[in-house]
Amino acid sequence: MAVSSSHNLTRRGLLALGAGAGSALLLSACGGGGGPAGPAGPSKAASAAPTTYTGPKVDLAFWNGFTGGDGPFMKKLVERFNGEHPNIKVTMNVYQWADYYAKVPAAVTAGQGPDVGIMHVDSVPTNAARQVIVPLDDLAASLSLTESDFSPPVWKAGVYRNARYAIPLDVHPLGMFYNKAVVAEAGLDPDKPPRTGADYLAALEELKKAGIQGHWATPFPFTGTFQFGSLLHQFGGTLFSADAATATFAQEPGVKALSWLVDLITKGYSPKNVGQDADLIALKNGKAAYNWNGIWTINTLNEAEGLEWGVAPLPVIGDQPAAWAGSHQFVVFKQRARDDDKLAAAKVFINWISQHSIEWAKGGQVPARKTIREGAEFKALEHQSVIGSQIDHLYFLPPVPGIPDASAQIDTAVNQAILLKKEPAAALGEAAAKADKILEQNRKKYGA
Amino acid sequence: MVDLRARSAAVVSVAPRPVRRRGRFTPLFFLAPYLVLFCLFVVVPAIFGGWISLHEWDYLLPGKPFTGLDNYLALFDPDSRVSGDFWTSMKATGIFTVASVPPLVILPLGVALLLNRRFRGRTFFRAVFFMPFVLGVAVISVMWRILLDPNIGFVNHLLGANIPWTTDLPWAWISLVGITVWWTLGFNAVIYLAGLQDIPAELYDAAGVDGANRWQRFVHVTLPGLRPVALFVTTTTILASANMFGQSFLITKGAPGVETRTTIMYIAQEGLRDYRMGSAAAMSYVLTLVLVAVSVINFRLFRSRS
């Protein structure tokens, strides 16, 4: 008996410890090291010629999260670059974005970080504040890149505390995808997609008469939150105050925007309880007519055989055009020891890819670089150029560290309202109150 | 126990000292590899996690201010940023655990009893019940999310209904529990099966001689014989259910609102997405204390029956 009881005791202790330690381990696995300290960032390398590299042979590690249809396009570009630059060898590693954002800071801390990478514009300030990436002002200067080479909001979004940390590669806005056969079935002209709120609601009414729920309102971040943000900006609002001091998404434009989406359900233009991705699948299956989705949807729809589809800018439901967009941006990671050759080579690489981003656009993107966006070759890309025409009406989150934590609260409000669990104003109000607390804590945390 | 000591004392007096000395460290040598790993990956991180929980901790920021018990107090302050979300997530974990543990303890026992009988195709059925368990959480979650889609899912198509399996309550819990039972039932069944095969056949024979019927044999032979196994199954199932993360993360994304966001899912967001590792570590410790309490009660219950 004594033997068996002490055995039990050990096992119980083990189980209890194991339960706690499991979670503690999860957290501390990323611990260790305080991050390489001290100032960093290329400064001498700026003197090197920006477009050629003549130093000794260098290897560049290039990490990104292009796991989808975009991956092969980037891989091809990298291979071409390597072919044309015998003394630079770029090796590309691809991770799931979520893993990537967890892995890269840990790798940089351990001194094993890659040289060059891609980050979404929303993540740039957080990573700049956490000293994962280095300022690129001199890179921009030596390549003579300025705001006028891109579009102002895209270019400005890469600046944190008066220093530039990112060079835009692309923008990926929301567009209105539509199923031409379904639209025609309801007696609408498939070559004249609705442009205004009144047109849009009229089209949805026609579709409803034909027994089709035209616009499936999704309660999930992809792309329910993006649709909400687009509408909010169309109604003249902003998600946050310009300095990101407070959340402004619960003000009147936000309530109007979310109510408009909820009304799609109450008016019978959308089913209730739309599941994740169900809105896009419904478009492909001919159950829905319209789907406001990201430009990457071009690839998905191209793969659907026999589907006749088109894409248009988002209709102007509010007072002005506006659309959500993300942006992939080049960043350079902090290293334990500075290597000017690598920095010079990285500069050549970023510049070269940026100049050849028309190939990247073919993978379903809008190039950030103006000369390419306005070139004949991009205009020839039918779908991309239609979505790209919204370039002057895109919105981005204010560039402060930790802003994704605060904007995640919007996801909850959109979810609650579209699932008819809470009134739009109440859901947004609660989310904004919580976002304000997060913003306040972030100011303390990041010392703003 | 007295017997044992007396006997070992007798052994000492007979055996030559050098042999005994050499033997004394043998168990330690066998334990050492595990002990090293246990300390390195369990004890040290657990203590380090406790230390982190007393700070505002982001491993990449130079300043990690010591905040004492603030991270813990915030969990109990209704006006704080975290307390509402944390207790909602604890409630979600509680609902899931309470709903999933009984079927995961009882159903596999039934399956194991059936699979323990002799019939044609027994090995095949054993494989069938175990098979879902070898699939990853991502595979089963994405598959069921598509099957259970409220509007375009196959399940609703079969039922001719519009049940919001993944977006409304209580349906989301029914889905999450049902999927988890289907997924992990085979594992518990295999443990029970091993336990059943360990019960000596003589006991059944003896019970038969005493005139026990099938039900009496089950209650008086099978169940007592399975007690250690049942304790193991219950404890590991409670802990596994309390640590549920992947299914909610992939199937419901916490919807509606944050109602199905479990504690582990919230801790992961707090610590790994928002880089508030001090606060996340404090939450982990509160969850741990609750689980320790539940485990203690569980052990007491099983022991008091003996």
Short mmCIF file of C-alpha atoms in Angstrom, two decimals, chain B:
data_model
loop_
_atom_site.label_atom_id
_atom_site.label_comp_id
_atom_site.label_asym_id
_atom_site.label_seq_id
_atom_site.Cartn_x
_atom_site.Cartn_y
_atom_site.Cartn_z
CA MET B 1 5.34 -2.36 4.97
CA VAL B 2 6.78 -3.50 8.25
CA ASP B 3 7.32 -6.82 6.57
CA LEU B 4 9.22 -5.23 3.74
CA ARG B 5 11.52 -3.32 6.05
CA ALA B 6 12.20 -6.36 8.14
CA ARG B 7 13.04 -8.30 5.04
CA SER B 8 15.35 -5.64 3.64
CA ALA B 9 17.08 -5.41 7.01
CA ALA B 10 17.63 -9.13 6.80
CA VAL B 11 19.06 -8.74 3.33
CA VAL B 12 21.49 -6.10 4.53
CA SER B 13 22.81 -8.31 7.25
CA VAL B 14 23.45 -11.13 4.78
CA ALA B 15 24.68 -9.30 1.67
CA PRO B 16 28.29 -8.06 1.54
CA ARG B 17 28.50 -4.27 1.79
CA PRO B 18 30.34 -3.45 -1.48
CA VAL B 19 27.64 -5.04 -3.62
CA ARG B 20 24.92 -3.06 -1.92
CA ARG B 21 26.81 0.20 -2.30
CA ARG B 22 27.29 -0.28 -5.98
CA GLY B 23 23.61 -1.08 -6.33
CA ARG B 24 22.50 2.02 -4.52
CA PHE B 25 23.17 4.34 -7.46
CA THR B 26 21.80 2.05 -10.14
CA PRO B 27 18.27 3.47 -10.00
CA LEU B 28 19.68 6.96 -10.21
CA PHE B 29 21.61 6.09 -13.34
CA PHE B 30 18.46 4.78 -14.92
CA LEU B 31 16.56 7.87 -13.87
CA ALA B 32 19.24 10.35 -14.81
CA PRO B 33 18.49 10.79 -18.52
CA TYR B 34 14.84 11.45 -17.85
CA LEU B 35 15.63 13.58 -14.83
CA VAL B 36 17.94 15.79 -16.86
CA LEU B 37 15.31 16.27 -19.57
CA PHE B 38 12.61 16.79 -16.95
CA CYS B 39 14.61 19.51 -15.22
CA LEU B 40 15.68 21.15 -18.44
CA PHE B 41 12.31 21.20 -20.16
CA VAL B 42 9.83 21.15 -17.26
CA VAL B 43 11.24 22.36 -13.95
CA VAL B 44 13.44 25.18 -15.22
CA PRO B 45 10.83 26.59 -17.65
CA ALA B 46 8.15 26.31 -14.95
CA ILE B 47 10.22 28.37 -12.54
CA PHE B 48 11.28 30.75 -15.29
CA GLY B 49 7.61 31.12 -16.29
CA GLY B 50 6.78 32.09 -12.71
CA TRP B 51 9.52 34.69 -12.81
CA ILE B 52 8.23 36.04 -16.14
CA SER B 53 4.71 36.31 -14.72
CA LEU B 54 5.97 38.89 -12.22
CA HIS B 55 7.12 41.20 -15.00
CA GLU B 56 5.86 43.04 -18.01
CA TRP B 57 7.83 40.77 -20.28
CA ASP B 58 8.60 41.01 -23.99
CA TYR B 59 11.81 39.14 -24.62
CA LEU B 60 12.82 41.52 -27.39
CA LEU B 61 12.33 44.77 -25.53
CA PRO B 62 15.23 46.05 -23.45
CA GLY B 63 13.00 47.00 -20.50
CA LYS B 64 11.18 44.24 -18.64
CA PRO B 65 9.76 46.13 -15.67
CA PHE B 66 9.08 44.13 -12.51
CA THR B 67 5.40 44.47 -11.70
CA GLY B 68 5.01 42.13 -8.74
CA LEU B 69 1.61 40.49 -8.70
CA ASP B 70 0.03 43.02 -11.08
CA ASN B 71 -0.43 40.45 -13.84
CA TYR B 72 -2.35 38.23 -11.42
CA LEU B 73 -4.35 41.06 -9.86
CA ALA B 74 -5.41 42.24 -13.32
CA LEU B 75 -7.09 38.89 -13.89
CA PHE B 76 -9.30 39.54 -10.88
CA ASP B 77 -9.97 43.23 -11.56
CA PRO B 78 -13.18 43.50 -13.60
CA ASP B 79 -12.06 46.82 -15.13
CA SER B 80 -8.76 45.52 -16.49
CA ARG B 81 -8.04 44.80 -20.12
CA VAL B 82 -7.71 41.07 -19.58
CA SER B 83 -10.09 39.90 -16.88
CA GLY B 84 -13.29 39.78 -18.95
CA ASP B 85 -11.66 37.94 -21.82
CA PHE B 86 -9.70 35.64 -19.52
CA TRP B 87 -12.69 34.44 -17.53
CA THR B 88 -14.77 34.08 -20.68
CA SER B 89 -12.02 31.82 -21.99
CA MET B 90 -11.90 29.91 -18.67
CA LYS B 91 -15.64 29.42 -18.96
CA ALA B 92 -15.20 28.14 -22.52
CA THR B 93 -12.53 25.69 -21.39
CA GLY B 94 -14.75 24.64 -18.47
CA ILE B 95 -17.75 24.01 -20.72
CA PHE B 96 -15.67 22.02 -23.15
CA THR B 97 -14.04 19.94 -20.41
CA VAL B 98 -17.28 19.17 -18.59
CA ALA B 99 -19.00 18.26 -21.84
CA SER B 100 -16.21 16.22 -23.39
CA VAL B 101 -14.73 14.24 -20.48
CA PRO B 102 -17.74 12.02 -19.64
CA PRO B 103 -18.23 10.76 -23.21
CA LEU B 104 -14.47 10.38 -23.62
CA VAL B 105 -14.28 8.26 -20.47
CA ILE B 106 -17.46 6.20 -20.96
CA LEU B 107 -17.78 5.63 -24.72
CA PRO B 108 -14.25 4.22 -25.17
CA LEU B 109 -14.98 1.74 -22.38
CA GLY B 110 -17.97 0.45 -24.33
CA VAL B 111 -15.91 0.31 -27.50
CA ALA B 112 -13.11 -1.52 -25.67
CA LEU B 113 -15.58 -4.08 -24.23
CA LEU B 114 -16.91 -4.76 -27.71
CA LEU B 115 -13.47 -4.97 -29.25
CA ASN B 116 -12.33 -7.32 -26.50
CA ARG B 117 -14.81 -9.98 -27.60
CA ARG B 118 -13.88 -12.60 -30.15
CA PHE B 119 -15.42 -12.00 -33.56
CA ARG B 120 -14.38 -11.93 -37.19
CA GLY B 121 -12.75 -8.70 -38.31
CA ARG B 122 -11.83 -7.69 -34.76
CA THR B 123 -8.42 -6.34 -35.79
CA PHE B 124 -10.03 -4.40 -38.60
CA PHE B 125 -12.49 -2.70 -36.26
CA ARG B 126 -9.77 -1.97 -33.72
CA ALA B 127 -7.93 -0.14 -36.49
CA VAL B 128 -11.07 1.68 -37.60
CA PHE B 129 -11.74 3.10 -34.15
CA PHE B 130 -8.14 4.12 -33.63
CA MET B 131 -7.60 5.59 -37.09
CA PRO B 132 -8.91 9.16 -36.61
CA PHE B 133 -6.43 9.60 -33.77
CA VAL B 134 -3.45 9.39 -36.11
CA LEU B 135 -4.72 12.39 -38.09
CA GLY B 136 -3.41 15.82 -37.16
CA VAL B 137 -5.64 18.44 -35.59
CA ALA B 138 -5.36 20.62 -38.70
CA VAL B 139 -6.59 17.81 -40.94
CA ILE B 140 -9.62 16.87 -38.87
CA SER B 141 -10.50 20.49 -38.13
CA VAL B 142 -10.47 21.73 -41.71
CA MET B 143 -12.32 18.64 -42.86
CA TRP B 144 -15.09 19.03 -40.27
CA ARG B 145 -15.27 22.79 -40.73
CA ILE B 146 -16.14 22.23 -44.37
CA LEU B 147 -18.51 19.35 -43.65
CA LEU B 148 -20.28 21.32 -40.92
CA ASP B 149 -20.51 24.66 -42.73
CA PRO B 150 -23.92 26.10 -41.82
CA ASN B 151 -24.89 27.06 -45.38
CA ILE B 152 -22.91 24.91 -47.78
CA GLY B 153 -21.86 22.00 -45.59
CA PHE B 154 -22.55 18.37 -46.38
CA VAL B 155 -23.99 17.58 -42.96
CA ASN B 156 -26.76 20.17 -43.24
CA HIS B 157 -27.35 19.06 -46.81
CA LEU B 158 -27.94 15.51 -45.56
CA LEU B 159 -30.20 16.72 -42.77
CA GLY B 160 -32.00 19.18 -45.01
CA ALA B 161 -31.50 21.70 -42.20
CA ASN B 162 -29.81 25.01 -41.59
CA ILE B 163 -28.12 24.30 -38.28
CA PRO B 164 -25.34 26.80 -37.42
CA TRP B 165 -22.86 24.09 -36.41
CA THR B 166 -19.83 26.36 -36.33
CA THR B 167 -21.20 29.85 -35.71
CA ASP B 168 -23.78 29.72 -32.92
CA LEU B 169 -24.29 28.24 -29.48
CA PRO B 170 -24.92 25.60 -28.34
CA TRP B 171 -24.20 24.09 -31.74
CA ALA B 172 -20.55 25.12 -31.81
CA TRP B 173 -19.96 23.25 -28.53
CA ILE B 174 -21.81 20.22 -29.81
CA SER B 175 -19.58 20.25 -32.89
CA LEU B 176 -16.35 20.78 -30.98
CA VAL B 177 -17.16 18.08 -28.43
CA GLY B 178 -18.46 15.66 -31.06
CA ILE B 179 -15.43 16.08 -33.29
CA THR B 180 -13.05 15.68 -30.36
CA VAL B 181 -14.83 12.52 -29.16
CA TRP B 182 -14.73 11.03 -32.64
CA TRP B 183 -11.08 12.02 -33.00
CA THR B 184 -9.59 10.83 -29.68
CA LEU B 185 -11.98 8.04 -28.64
CA GLY B 186 -9.71 5.41 -30.17
CA PHE B 187 -6.79 6.33 -27.96
CA ASN B 188 -8.71 5.87 -24.71
CA ALA B 189 -10.27 2.67 -26.09
CA VAL B 190 -6.83 1.18 -26.67
CA ILE B 191 -5.80 1.98 -23.10
CA TYR B 192 -8.97 0.36 -21.76
CA LEU B 193 -8.41 -2.63 -24.02
CA ALA B 194 -4.96 -3.17 -22.55
CA GLY B 195 -6.49 -2.86 -19.07
CA LEU B 196 -9.19 -5.43 -19.89
CA GLN B 197 -6.60 -7.90 -21.07
CA ASP B 198 -4.75 -7.49 -17.78
CA ILE B 199 -7.71 -8.69 -15.69
CA PRO B 200 -6.99 -12.34 -14.86
CA ALA B 201 -9.43 -14.77 -16.51
CA GLU B 202 -9.54 -16.75 -13.22
CA LEU B 203 -11.48 -13.92 -11.58
CA TYR B 204 -14.23 -14.26 -14.18
CA ASP B 205 -14.19 -18.02 -13.77
CA ALA B 206 -14.47 -17.67 -10.01
CA ALA B 207 -17.30 -15.17 -10.34
CA GLY B 208 -19.02 -17.59 -12.71
CA VAL B 209 -18.70 -20.38 -10.20
CA ASP B 210 -20.26 -18.08 -7.59
CA GLY B 211 -23.21 -17.67 -9.93
CA ALA B 212 -22.57 -14.08 -11.05
CA ASN B 213 -24.37 -13.08 -14.23
CA ARG B 214 -22.82 -11.00 -16.98
CA TRP B 215 -23.78 -7.65 -15.44
CA GLN B 216 -22.54 -8.68 -12.00
CA ARG B 217 -19.26 -9.83 -13.51
CA PHE B 218 -18.91 -6.43 -15.20
CA VAL B 219 -19.65 -4.51 -11.99
CA HIS B 220 -17.68 -6.66 -9.58
CA VAL B 221 -14.77 -7.87 -11.68
CA THR B 222 -14.27 -5.69 -14.73
CA LEU B 223 -14.82 -2.26 -13.17
CA PRO B 224 -12.64 -2.80 -10.08
CA GLY B 225 -9.98 -4.36 -12.28
CA LEU B 226 -9.99 -1.27 -14.48
CA ARG B 227 -9.71 1.26 -11.68
CA PRO B 228 -6.04 2.20 -12.20
CA VAL B 229 -6.59 2.40 -15.94
CA ALA B 230 -9.76 4.46 -15.51
CA LEU B 231 -7.90 6.84 -13.22
CA PHE B 232 -5.24 7.29 -15.86
CA VAL B 233 -7.78 7.76 -18.65
CA THR B 234 -9.84 10.25 -16.64
CA THR B 235 -6.85 12.31 -15.58
CA THR B 236 -5.22 12.51 -19.00
CA THR B 237 -8.57 13.24 -20.65
CA ILE B 238 -9.34 16.09 -18.25
CA LEU B 239 -5.93 17.61 -18.88
CA ALA B 240 -6.18 17.13 -22.64
CA SER B 241 -9.65 18.70 -22.75
CA ALA B 242 -8.57 21.59 -20.56
CA ASN B 243 -5.72 22.21 -23.02
CA MET B 244 -7.97 22.26 -26.09
CA PHE B 245 -6.80 24.80 -28.63
CA GLY B 246 -6.52 23.61 -32.24
CA GLN B 247 -10.16 22.67 -32.77
CA SER B 248 -11.49 26.06 -31.63
CA PHE B 249 -8.75 27.91 -33.42
CA LEU B 250 -9.51 26.25 -36.73
CA ILE B 251 -13.19 25.33 -36.67
CA THR B 252 -14.91 28.25 -34.94
CA LYS B 253 -12.15 30.87 -34.64
CA GLY B 254 -13.71 31.50 -31.23
CA ALA B 255 -17.07 32.46 -32.77
CA PRO B 256 -19.66 33.62 -31.94
CA GLY B 257 -17.67 36.59 -30.63
CA VAL B 258 -15.13 35.01 -28.29
CA GLU B 259 -17.51 32.44 -26.77
CA THR B 260 -15.56 29.39 -27.95
CA ARG B 261 -12.11 30.86 -27.46
CA THR B 262 -10.46 28.51 -24.95
CA THR B 263 -7.97 29.57 -22.30
CA ILE B 264 -4.98 28.12 -24.14
CA MET B 265 -6.07 29.92 -27.32
CA TYR B 266 -6.33 33.20 -25.43
CA ILE B 267 -2.98 32.66 -23.70
CA ALA B 268 -1.35 31.96 -27.06
CA GLN B 269 -2.78 35.20 -28.49
CA GLU B 270 -1.73 37.19 -25.47
CA GLY B 271 1.79 35.78 -25.26
CA LEU B 272 2.76 34.89 -28.79
CA ARG B 273 0.71 37.25 -30.96
CA ASP B 274 0.62 40.33 -28.75
CA TYR B 275 3.97 39.65 -27.03
CA ARG B 276 2.59 40.14 -23.50
CA MET B 277 4.41 37.17 -22.07
CA GLY B 278 4.26 38.23 -18.43
CA SER B 279 0.49 38.46 -18.51
CA ALA B 280 0.24 35.20 -20.49
CA ALA B 281 2.48 33.40 -17.99
CA ALA B 282 0.29 34.61 -15.13
CA MET B 283 -2.77 33.23 -16.92
CA SER B 284 -0.97 29.92 -17.43
CA TYR B 285 -0.30 29.71 -13.72
CA VAL B 286 -3.91 30.40 -12.78
CA LEU B 287 -5.02 27.72 -15.23
CA THR B 288 -2.41 25.37 -13.77
CA LEU B 289 -3.63 25.91 -10.22
CA VAL B 290 -7.17 25.14 -11.28
CA LEU B 291 -6.02 21.97 -13.04
CA VAL B 292 -3.97 20.90 -10.03
CA ALA B 293 -7.07 21.31 -7.85
CA VAL B 294 -9.18 19.32 -10.31
CA SER B 295 -6.55 16.56 -10.49
CA VAL B 296 -6.34 16.32 -6.71
CA ILE B 297 -10.11 15.95 -6.44
CA ASN B 298 -10.01 13.37 -9.19
CA PHE B 299 -7.38 11.28 -7.40
CA ARG B 300 -9.27 11.53 -4.10
CA LEU B 301 -12.48 10.35 -5.73
CA PHE B 302 -10.85 7.32 -7.26
CA ARG B 303 -9.00 6.44 -4.09
CA SER B 304 -11.96 6.77 -1.73
CA ARG B 305 -13.72 3.98 -3.59
CA SER B 306 -10.98 1.47 -2.81
#
